[in-house]
Structures are given as C-alpha cells and as structure tokens.
CSV table of C-alpha atoms in Angstrom, one decimal:
chain,number,residue,atom,x,y,z
Z,1,ARG,CA,18.3,-3.8,16.6
Z,2,ASN,CA,16.1,-1.0,18.1
Z,3,ASP,CA,15.0,-1.7,21.7
Z,4,GLY,CA,11.6,-3.5,21.6
Z,5,ASP,CA,11.8,-3.8,17.8
Z,6,PHE,CA,10.3,-7.0,16.1
Z,7,SER,CA,13.0,-9.5,15.1
Z,8,TRP,CA,12.7,-13.1,13.5
Z,9,SER,CA,15.6,-14.3,15.5
Z,10,ARG,CA,13.7,-13.3,18.8
Z,11,VAL,CA,10.6,-14.8,17.5
Z,12,CYS,CA,12.7,-18.2,16.8
Z,13,SER,CA,14.4,-17.8,20.2
Z,14,LEU,CA,10.8,-17.5,21.7
Z,15,VAL,CA,9.1,-20.3,20.0
Z,16,SER,CA,12.0,-22.9,20.5
Z,17,PRO,CA,11.6,-23.3,24.0
Z,18,LEU,CA,8.1,-23.6,23.7
Z,19,PHE,CA,8.2,-26.6,21.7
Z,20,GLN,CA,10.8,-28.0,23.8
Z,21,ALA,CA,8.4,-27.5,26.9
Z,22,LEU,CA,5.3,-29.2,25.2
Z,23,PRO,CA,6.4,-32.8,26.2
Z,24,LEU,CA,6.7,-32.2,30.0
Z,25,LEU,CA,3.7,-29.9,30.2
Z,26,ILE,CA,1.7,-32.8,28.4
Z,27,SER,CA,3.2,-35.8,30.4
Z,28,ARG,CA,3.0,-34.4,34.0
Z,29,ARG,CA,1.9,-31.7,36.3
Z,30,THR,CA,4.6,-29.4,37.3
Z,31,THR,CA,5.8,-25.7,38.2
Z,32,VAL,CA,5.8,-23.5,35.3
Z,33,TYR,CA,8.2,-20.5,35.9
Z,34,MET,CA,8.7,-17.6,33.4
Z,35,THR,CA,9.3,-14.1,33.1
Z,36,ILE,CA,7.1,-12.0,31.5
Z,37,ALA,CA,7.7,-8.7,29.2
Z,38,ASN,CA,6.2,-5.5,28.8
Z,39,SER,CA,5.6,-5.4,24.9
Z,40,TRP,CA,3.4,-6.9,22.8
Z,41,ASN,CA,5.4,-9.4,21.0
Z,42,GLY,CA,6.6,-10.5,24.4
Z,43,PHE,CA,3.2,-10.9,25.5
Z,44,LEU,CA,2.3,-13.2,22.9
Z,45,LYS,CA,5.0,-15.5,24.0
Z,46,ASP,CA,3.6,-15.2,27.5
Z,47,LEU,CA,0.1,-16.0,26.2
Z,48,ALA,CA,0.9,-19.0,24.5
Z,49,PHE,CA,2.8,-20.5,27.4
Z,50,MET,CA,0.2,-19.3,29.9
Z,51,THR,CA,-2.9,-21.2,27.9
Z,52,ILE,CA,-0.6,-24.4,27.6
Z,53,ALA,CA,0.3,-24.1,31.2
Z,54,ARG,CA,-3.1,-23.7,32.5
Z,55,ALA,CA,-4.6,-26.1,30.3
Z,56,GLY,CA,-2.4,-28.8,31.8
Z,57,GLY,CA,-3.4,-27.8,35.3
Z,58,HIS,CA,0.3,-26.7,36.2
Z,59,ARG,CA,1.1,-24.2,38.9
Z,60,VAL,CA,2.3,-20.9,37.3
Z,61,ILE,CA,5.0,-18.5,38.6
Z,62,LEU,CA,5.4,-15.3,36.7
Z,63,HIS,CA,8.4,-12.9,37.2
Z,64,CYS,CA,8.4,-9.3,36.3
Z,65,HIS,CA,12.0,-8.1,35.7
Z,66,GLY,CA,10.6,-4.6,34.0
Z,67,GLY,CA,9.6,-1.5,35.5
Z,68,ASN,CA,7.2,-0.3,33.0
Z,69,TYR,CA,4.3,-3.1,32.8
Z,70,ASN,CA,1.6,-0.3,33.8
Z,71,GLU,CA,2.6,1.9,30.7
Z,72,PHE,CA,2.2,-1.3,28.4
Z,73,TYR,CA,-1.2,-2.0,30.0
Z,74,SER,CA,-2.5,1.3,29.8
Z,75,ARG,CA,-1.7,2.1,26.1
Z,76,SER,CA,-3.1,-1.3,24.7
Z,77,SER,CA,-6.6,-1.5,23.4
Z,78,SER,CA,-9.6,-2.5,25.6
Z,79,ILE,CA,-9.6,-6.0,24.3
Z,80,VAL,CA,-6.0,-6.4,24.7
Z,81,LYS,CA,-6.5,-5.1,28.2
Z,82,TRP,CA,-9.0,-7.7,29.0
Z,83,VAL,CA,-6.7,-10.6,27.4
Z,84,ILE,CA,-3.9,-9.2,29.6
Z,85,ARG,CA,-5.9,-9.2,33.0
Z,86,ILE,CA,-6.8,-12.9,32.2
Z,87,THR,CA,-3.7,-14.2,31.1
Z,88,ILE,CA,-1.6,-12.2,34.3
Z,89,GLY,CA,-4.6,-13.0,36.6
Z,90,ARG,CA,-4.5,-16.8,36.1
Z,91,ALA,CA,-1.0,-17.1,37.4
Z,92,ASP,CA,-0.9,-18.5,40.9
Z,93,THR,CA,2.1,-16.2,41.7
Z,94,LEU,CA,3.6,-12.9,40.2
Z,95,ILE,CA,7.3,-12.0,41.2
Z,96,ILE,CA,8.1,-8.3,41.2
Z,97,LEU,CA,11.2,-6.8,42.0
Z,98,SER,CA,10.1,-4.2,44.9
Z,99,ASN,CA,7.1,-2.9,46.4
Z,100,VAL,CA,7.7,0.2,44.1
Z,101,PHE,CA,6.0,-2.0,41.3
Z,102,ARG,CA,3.0,-3.0,42.9
Z,103,PRO,CA,0.6,-0.3,41.5
Z,104,ASP,CA,2.1,-1.6,37.8
Z,105,PHE,CA,-0.4,-4.3,38.2
Z,106,CYS,CA,-3.3,-2.6,40.2
Z,107,PHE,CA,-5.7,-4.2,37.4
Z,108,LEU,CA,-5.2,-7.3,38.6
Z,109,LYS,CA,-8.1,-9.1,41.0
Z,110,ASN,CA,-6.5,-10.2,44.3
Z,111,SER,CA,-3.0,-8.7,43.6
Z,112,SER,CA,-2.1,-8.3,46.9
Z,113,THR,CA,-2.4,-11.9,47.5
Z,114,LYS,CA,-0.7,-13.1,44.0
Z,115,ILE,CA,2.3,-10.7,44.4
Z,116,VAL,CA,5.5,-11.4,45.9
Z,117,VAL,CA,8.6,-9.2,45.9
Z,118,VAL,CA,12.0,-10.7,45.4
Z,119,ALA,CA,14.8,-8.3,44.9
Z,120,ASN,CA,17.3,-9.1,42.1
Z,121,GLY,CA,20.8,-10.5,42.9
Z,122,LEU,CA,23.5,-11.8,41.1
Z,123,ALA,CA,23.9,-15.2,39.3
Z,124,HIS,CA,27.0,-16.1,41.1
Z,125,THR,CA,29.2,-15.1,43.9
Z,126,ILE,CA,32.0,-12.5,42.7
Z,127,GLN,CA,35.6,-12.2,44.2
Z,128,ALA,CA,34.7,-8.9,43.8
Z,129,SER,CA,35.8,-6.1,46.4
Z,130,THR,CA,39.7,-6.4,45.6
Z,131,THR,CA,41.9,-4.6,43.3
Z,132,LEU,CA,45.5,-5.4,42.1
Z,133,THR,CA,48.1,-3.3,43.7
Z,134,SER,CA,51.3,-2.4,41.9
Z,135,GLU,CA,53.0,-4.9,44.0
Z,136,GLY,CA,50.7,-7.6,42.6
Z,137,THR,CA,49.0,-8.1,45.8
Z,138,THR,CA,45.2,-7.4,46.4
Z,139,THR,CA,43.6,-5.2,48.5
Z,140,PRO,CA,40.2,-4.7,49.3
Z,141,LEU,CA,38.8,-1.9,47.0
Z,142,TYR,CA,36.3,-0.5,49.7
Z,143,LEU,CA,38.7,-0.4,52.1
Z,144,ASP,CA,41.5,1.4,50.9
Z,145,SER,CA,42.1,4.7,52.0
Z,146,LYS,CA,44.4,5.7,49.3
Z,147,ARG,CA,42.7,7.6,46.7
Z,148,PRO,CA,44.1,6.8,43.3
Z,149,TYR,CA,45.7,10.1,41.7
Z,150,GLN,CA,43.6,9.8,38.5
Z,151,LEU,CA,40.0,8.7,39.1
Z,152,ARG,CA,38.4,6.0,37.2
Z,153,ILE,CA,35.0,6.5,36.2
Z,154,LEU,CA,32.7,3.7,34.9
Z,155,TYR,CA,29.5,3.5,32.7
Z,156,LEU,CA,28.7,0.1,32.4
Z,157,SER,CA,25.2,-0.6,30.5
Z,158,ASN,CA,23.5,-0.1,27.0
Z,159,LEU,CA,24.5,3.2,25.4
Z,160,ILE,CA,20.8,4.3,25.5
Z,161,GLU,CA,20.0,8.0,25.5
Z,162,THR,CA,17.9,8.0,28.4
Z,163,LYS,CA,20.2,5.6,30.5
Z,164,GLY,CA,22.2,9.0,30.8
Z,165,TYR,CA,25.5,8.5,29.0
Z,166,LEU,CA,25.3,11.7,27.2
Z,167,VAL,CA,24.5,13.3,30.6
Z,168,LEU,CA,27.6,11.5,32.0
Z,169,LEU,CA,29.7,12.9,29.2
Z,170,ASP,CA,28.7,16.4,29.7
Z,171,ALA,CA,29.7,16.1,33.8
Z,172,ILE,CA,33.1,14.8,32.4
Z,173,ASN,CA,33.4,18.1,30.4
Z,174,VAL,CA,32.9,20.2,33.1
Z,175,LEU,CA,35.2,18.4,35.7
Z,176,VAL,CA,38.1,18.2,33.1
Z,177,ASN,CA,37.5,21.6,31.4
Z,178,GLN,CA,36.4,23.7,34.3
Z,179,HIS,CA,37.8,21.7,37.4
Z,180,ASN,CA,40.9,20.4,35.8
Z,181,ILE,CA,40.2,17.2,37.5
Z,182,PRO,CA,42.3,14.1,36.5
Z,183,LEU,CA,40.1,11.5,35.4
Z,184,THR,CA,39.6,8.7,33.0
Z,185,ALA,CA,35.9,7.7,31.9
Z,186,HIS,CA,35.6,4.1,30.4
Z,187,PHE,CA,32.0,3.8,28.6
Z,188,CYS,CA,31.1,-0.1,28.3
Z,189,GLY,CA,28.2,-1.0,26.4
Z,190,ASP,CA,26.6,-1.1,22.9
Z,191,PHE,CA,24.7,1.9,21.3
Z,192,VAL,CA,20.9,0.7,21.5
Z,193,LEU,CA,17.8,2.9,20.2
Z,194,ALA,CA,14.8,3.0,22.4
Z,195,GLY,CA,11.3,4.7,21.7
Z,196,SER,CA,12.2,7.1,24.5
Z,197,SER,CA,15.4,8.3,22.7
Z,198,PRO,CA,14.1,10.5,19.7
Z,199,SER,CA,17.5,12.2,18.9
Z,200,TYR,CA,18.5,9.7,16.7
Z,201,LEU,CA,17.5,7.4,13.5
Z,202,THR,CA,20.0,5.0,14.0
Z,203,SER,CA,22.5,3.5,16.5
Z,204,THR,CA,25.3,4.3,14.0
Z,205,GLU,CA,24.2,8.0,14.1
Z,206,ALA,CA,24.3,7.8,18.0
Z,207,LYS,CA,27.7,6.5,17.8
Z,208,ALA,CA,29.1,9.0,15.5
Z,209,ASP,CA,27.5,11.9,17.7
Z,210,PHE,CA,29.0,10.4,20.8
Z,211,PHE,CA,32.8,10.3,19.6
Z,212,SER,CA,32.2,13.8,17.9
Z,213,ARG,CA,31.1,15.2,21.3
Z,214,ILE,CA,34.1,13.8,22.7
Z,215,LYS,CA,36.4,15.5,20.1
Z,216,ARG,CA,34.5,18.7,20.6
Z,217,TYR,CA,35.0,18.7,24.4
Z,218,GLY,CA,38.6,17.8,24.0
Z,219,LEU,CA,38.3,14.6,26.0
Z,220,ILE,CA,40.1,12.3,23.7
Z,221,GLU,CA,42.8,11.6,26.3
Z,222,HIS,CA,39.8,11.3,29.5
Z,223,VAL,CA,37.1,9.1,27.8
Z,224,VAL,CA,37.6,5.5,26.7
Z,225,PHE,CA,34.9,3.5,24.8
Z,226,ARG,CA,35.1,-0.2,25.4
Z,227,GLY,CA,32.0,-1.5,23.8
Z,228,PRO,CA,30.2,-4.5,25.2
Z,229,VAL,CA,32.1,-6.4,27.7
Z,230,SER,CA,31.6,-9.7,29.3
Z,231,GLY,CA,33.7,-12.3,31.1
Z,232,ASP,CA,37.1,-11.4,32.3
Z,233,LYS,CA,37.0,-7.9,30.3
Z,234,LYS,CA,33.9,-6.9,32.3
Z,235,HIS,CA,35.8,-8.3,35.7
Z,236,ARG,CA,38.8,-6.2,34.9
Z,237,GLU,CA,36.8,-3.0,34.0
Z,238,LEU,CA,34.7,-3.3,37.4
Z,239,LEU,CA,38.2,-4.0,39.4
Z,240,GLU,CA,40.1,-1.1,38.2
Z,241,GLY,CA,37.1,1.8,39.0
Z,242,ASP,CA,36.3,4.0,41.7
Z,243,ILE,CA,33.0,5.7,40.6
Z,244,PHE,CA,30.1,4.1,38.5
Z,245,VAL,CA,27.4,6.5,37.1
Z,246,LEU,CA,24.2,5.4,35.7
Z,247,PRO,CA,22.0,8.8,35.5
Z,248,THR,CA,19.1,6.8,33.9
Z,249,THR,CA,15.4,7.5,33.3
Z,250,TYR,CA,14.9,4.8,30.7
Z,251,ARG,CA,11.5,4.1,30.9
Z,252,ASN,CA,11.7,0.3,31.3
Z,253,GLU,CA,14.1,0.4,33.9
Z,254,ALA,CA,13.4,-1.5,37.1
Z,255,GLN,CA,16.3,-2.6,39.6
Z,256,PRO,CA,19.6,-2.4,37.4
Z,257,VAL,CA,22.2,-5.5,37.7
Z,258,ALA,CA,24.8,-2.9,36.6
Z,259,ILE,CA,24.3,-1.2,39.9
Z,260,ILE,CA,24.2,-4.4,42.1
Z,261,GLU,CA,27.5,-5.4,40.3
Z,262,ALA,CA,28.8,-2.0,41.2
Z,263,LEU,CA,27.9,-2.5,44.8
Z,264,ALA,CA,29.5,-6.1,45.1
Z,265,TYR,CA,32.8,-4.5,43.7
Z,266,GLY,CA,32.5,-1.7,46.0
Z,267,TYR,CA,31.9,1.1,43.9
Z,268,THR,CA,31.1,4.6,45.0
Z,269,VAL,CA,27.7,4.8,42.9
Z,270,ILE,CA,25.9,7.6,41.5
Z,271,SER,CA,22.5,7.3,39.9
Z,272,THR,CA,19.0,9.0,39.6
Z,273,PRO,CA,15.9,8.5,42.0
Z,274,HIS,CA,14.1,6.4,39.3
Z,275,ARG,CA,12.2,3.5,39.8
Z,276,ALA,CA,13.8,1.1,42.3
Z,277,ILE,CA,17.0,2.5,42.3
Z,278,PRO,CA,17.0,4.7,45.6
Z,279,GLU,CA,16.0,1.5,47.6
Z,280,MET,CA,18.8,-0.3,46.0
Z,281,LEU,CA,21.1,2.6,47.5
Z,282,ASP,CA,19.5,2.5,50.6
Z,283,TYR,CA,18.0,6.0,50.0
Z,284,GLY,CA,21.1,7.9,49.6
Z,285,LYS,CA,23.1,6.0,52.2
Z,286,ALA,CA,24.8,3.4,49.9
Z,287,GLY,CA,25.1,5.7,47.0
Z,288,ILE,CA,24.6,9.0,45.7
Z,289,LEU,CA,21.4,10.0,44.2
Z,290,VAL,CA,21.0,13.2,41.9
Z,291,GLU,CA,18.3,14.8,40.1
Z,292,PRO,CA,17.9,13.4,36.4
Z,293,ASN,CA,19.6,15.2,33.5
Z,294,ARG,CA,21.9,16.9,35.6
Z,295,PRO,CA,25.4,17.1,34.6
Z,296,ASP,CA,26.2,19.8,36.8
Z,297,LEU,CA,25.1,17.7,39.9
Z,298,ILE,CA,27.0,14.6,38.9
Z,299,ALA,CA,30.1,16.9,38.5
Z,300,ASP,CA,29.5,18.6,41.9
Z,301,GLN,CA,29.4,15.2,43.4
Z,302,ILE,CA,32.5,13.8,41.8
Z,303,PHE,CA,34.5,17.0,42.6
Z,304,LYS,CA,33.4,16.9,46.2
Z,305,ILE,CA,34.7,13.2,46.4
Z,306,HIS,CA,38.0,14.6,44.8
Z,307,SER,CA,38.3,17.1,47.0
Z,308,GLU,CA,37.8,15.0,50.1
Z,309,PRO,CA,39.2,11.4,49.4
Z,310,TRP,CA,37.8,9.8,52.6
Z,311,LEU,CA,34.3,10.0,51.2
Z,312,LEU,CA,35.6,7.5,48.3
Z,313,SER,CA,36.4,4.8,51.0
Z,314,GLU,CA,33.3,5.6,53.1
Z,315,TYR,CA,30.9,5.2,50.2
Z,316,ARG,CA,32.6,2.1,49.2
Z,317,HIS,CA,32.4,0.4,52.4
Z,318,ARG,CA,28.5,1.3,52.5
Z,319,ALA,CA,28.2,-0.1,48.9
Z,320,HIS,CA,29.7,-3.3,49.6
Z,321,GLN,CA,27.7,-3.5,53.0
Z,322,GLN,CA,24.6,-2.9,51.2
Z,323,TYR,CA,25.3,-5.8,48.4
Z,324,GLN,CA,26.1,-8.3,51.4
Z,325,ARG,CA,23.0,-7.3,53.2
Z,326,CYS,CA,20.6,-7.6,50.2
Z,327,PHE,CA,21.9,-8.9,46.8
Z,328,ARG,CA,24.0,-11.7,47.4
Z,329,PRO,CA,23.2,-14.6,45.2
Z,330,ASP,CA,22.7,-16.7,48.3
Z,331,ILE,CA,20.4,-14.4,49.5
Z,332,HIS,CA,18.6,-14.0,46.1
Z,333,TRP,CA,18.3,-17.7,45.6
Z,334,ASP,CA,16.8,-18.6,49.0
Z,335,ASN,CA,14.4,-16.1,48.3
Z,336,MET,CA,13.5,-17.5,45.1
Z,337,ARG,CA,13.3,-21.1,46.4
Z,338,LYS,CA,10.8,-19.8,49.2
Z,339,VAL,CA,8.4,-18.9,46.1
C-alpha cells in the first residue's frame, strides 16, 4: 500500500486491541500507554482509546515516534484542530524523541510540563560490532584497521523516494564510473510510495525505474537489491558492510532506528541534517552529514574514505561509542521506566 493510505487490515489491527483492552479499562484503574499517529486514520484510533481511558480515570502516557505532527495539525480543519488539542491535551504525559520536536506541539497548553524527551533505542542487545574474518574468527568492526579492498555500502530502509535511495544510486554512479572505486552497494527494503514522492504512480513503477537506472548506469555488478530483510538476514547485512547511507528528507522522519542499528554495528554513517539526525550523529562527530539531494557530496565523502582508510576505523569507533552512550536498550528502557 502507499504510505498513509487507508486499509481495512490496518483498521482491524487497531480495532482489535481496543476491544481487548476494554475489560481492563473498565475493571480497574491503570496506566494507559500508547503511540500516537500523525494521520487522520491513526488519530481516530488515538481518539477512541483516549476517550475510554479518560472516562475511566486512567493515567495516560502518549508517545510520538514521528517527526511531522505539526504538519498534520496545521492542515486540519478548525474543528479537527480543536478535537486534537482536547484529545492530546488530556494526556498526563507526552513522550517525544528529541527536543527538536517540542515545537510540533506548541498548540498544547502547558506543553512544557507535559512533554518528556526519551530517545529511541533498540529493542534488544545486539552482538553487533563484530564481523567474520577469513579465518572464521571475529574482529571488532569499529577497531579493524584493515579496510576491505571492495567497500560495502548499505541502504536499509523502505525505498521511499524522499528517503534518498535514488540519490545514493546517483552517488554510486559517480564513484564507479568517474572515480573507478571498487564497491558494492546493497539496497534492503520494500518499495513504498508516499505523498511526498510524486514521481511514481505505483510502487511497481518505482521498482522498475530503479532497475532501469542500474542498467543504464552500468552498475549491474555493483548494486544488489535484497528486498525486505529481517532476523538473521538483516543481521548478516549489517555485519558485512562498511558505510551506511540514508540521505533522507522524508516528511515523517524523526529518529530513524536504521541509523541506530548502523551505529550499533559500528558503521560509518552518512545522512542528512534532517529532523533529529544531526543529534543522533553527535552533530557530525559520530557520522557524516551532507546536504539533501546532493549525490556529488555523498560521492565525495565516500571517495575521501576510500582514499584515507583510517577514516573508516575512526568513524566506526565514534559510531559505536555514540550507540553505547545514547541508544543502548538498557538506557532506553531505564528512561522509559522513569516516565
């Protein structure tokens, strides 16, 4: 489906937990925790849960994982805005991912006392920063000073146009055909359309254009499309790469978990100064920030890393330190428990 589209399966997945929760909400007072959505369909779910929860006198904690709530609010009608203010405003606490998103909720009264910042984190500990050597032993990726002859670049996210997968493809074209850099790039994810991606009518069309560009650029031997990956396949992809690239301008981007995973695995991360990403990369110390929609700048950074191999180990080390400092599961859960 297109990102944000109505779907009956999605409706059923939202209605089902509502009926499951009713006996608990009626029988005793408790704390109701739920994530909120920045779409009309998602807000109807939020409204239903909030109405029942507040009627039962429960404590309500809302969690916003998106980064575009202010746009959803601003393009709503006056009546809907009033409903949003009443609904979200009746929560006891609102969790956001970064101080960057405080202005998204400036329409709330007493927002400064309601809002708490809890950064994203991984759901479980990863035995991450190791890679298999030719001898079958493991070496910490971020401490490995030996740069592989062929760089492995990873894109791991939905293939939405504004997430920048085509920008990365253009950068690879420059690196291979102008600089003759030996590399392979793995694209992992599913083709999804979003309202901010007007170039295609269907995801099938987007996929066909992607492969057409690969052929036209002469990159068949350099680009691998893996599709959606999870579990062991995802773990293997993350283990075997060097540079993670997500040149996103996606309108609902907030604090991408894919970047946290890349930091955990000791990647050199290249992304954009979009939403909370600069903070995630310690403002350029734990990763590289480039202007959006600039494949030439991405190519320049990768060319520099290839020319100066010590940079790869340096950024890997800083990335893993940033993960350990900010995004470990125990840190995330400790902060959530406090709320």
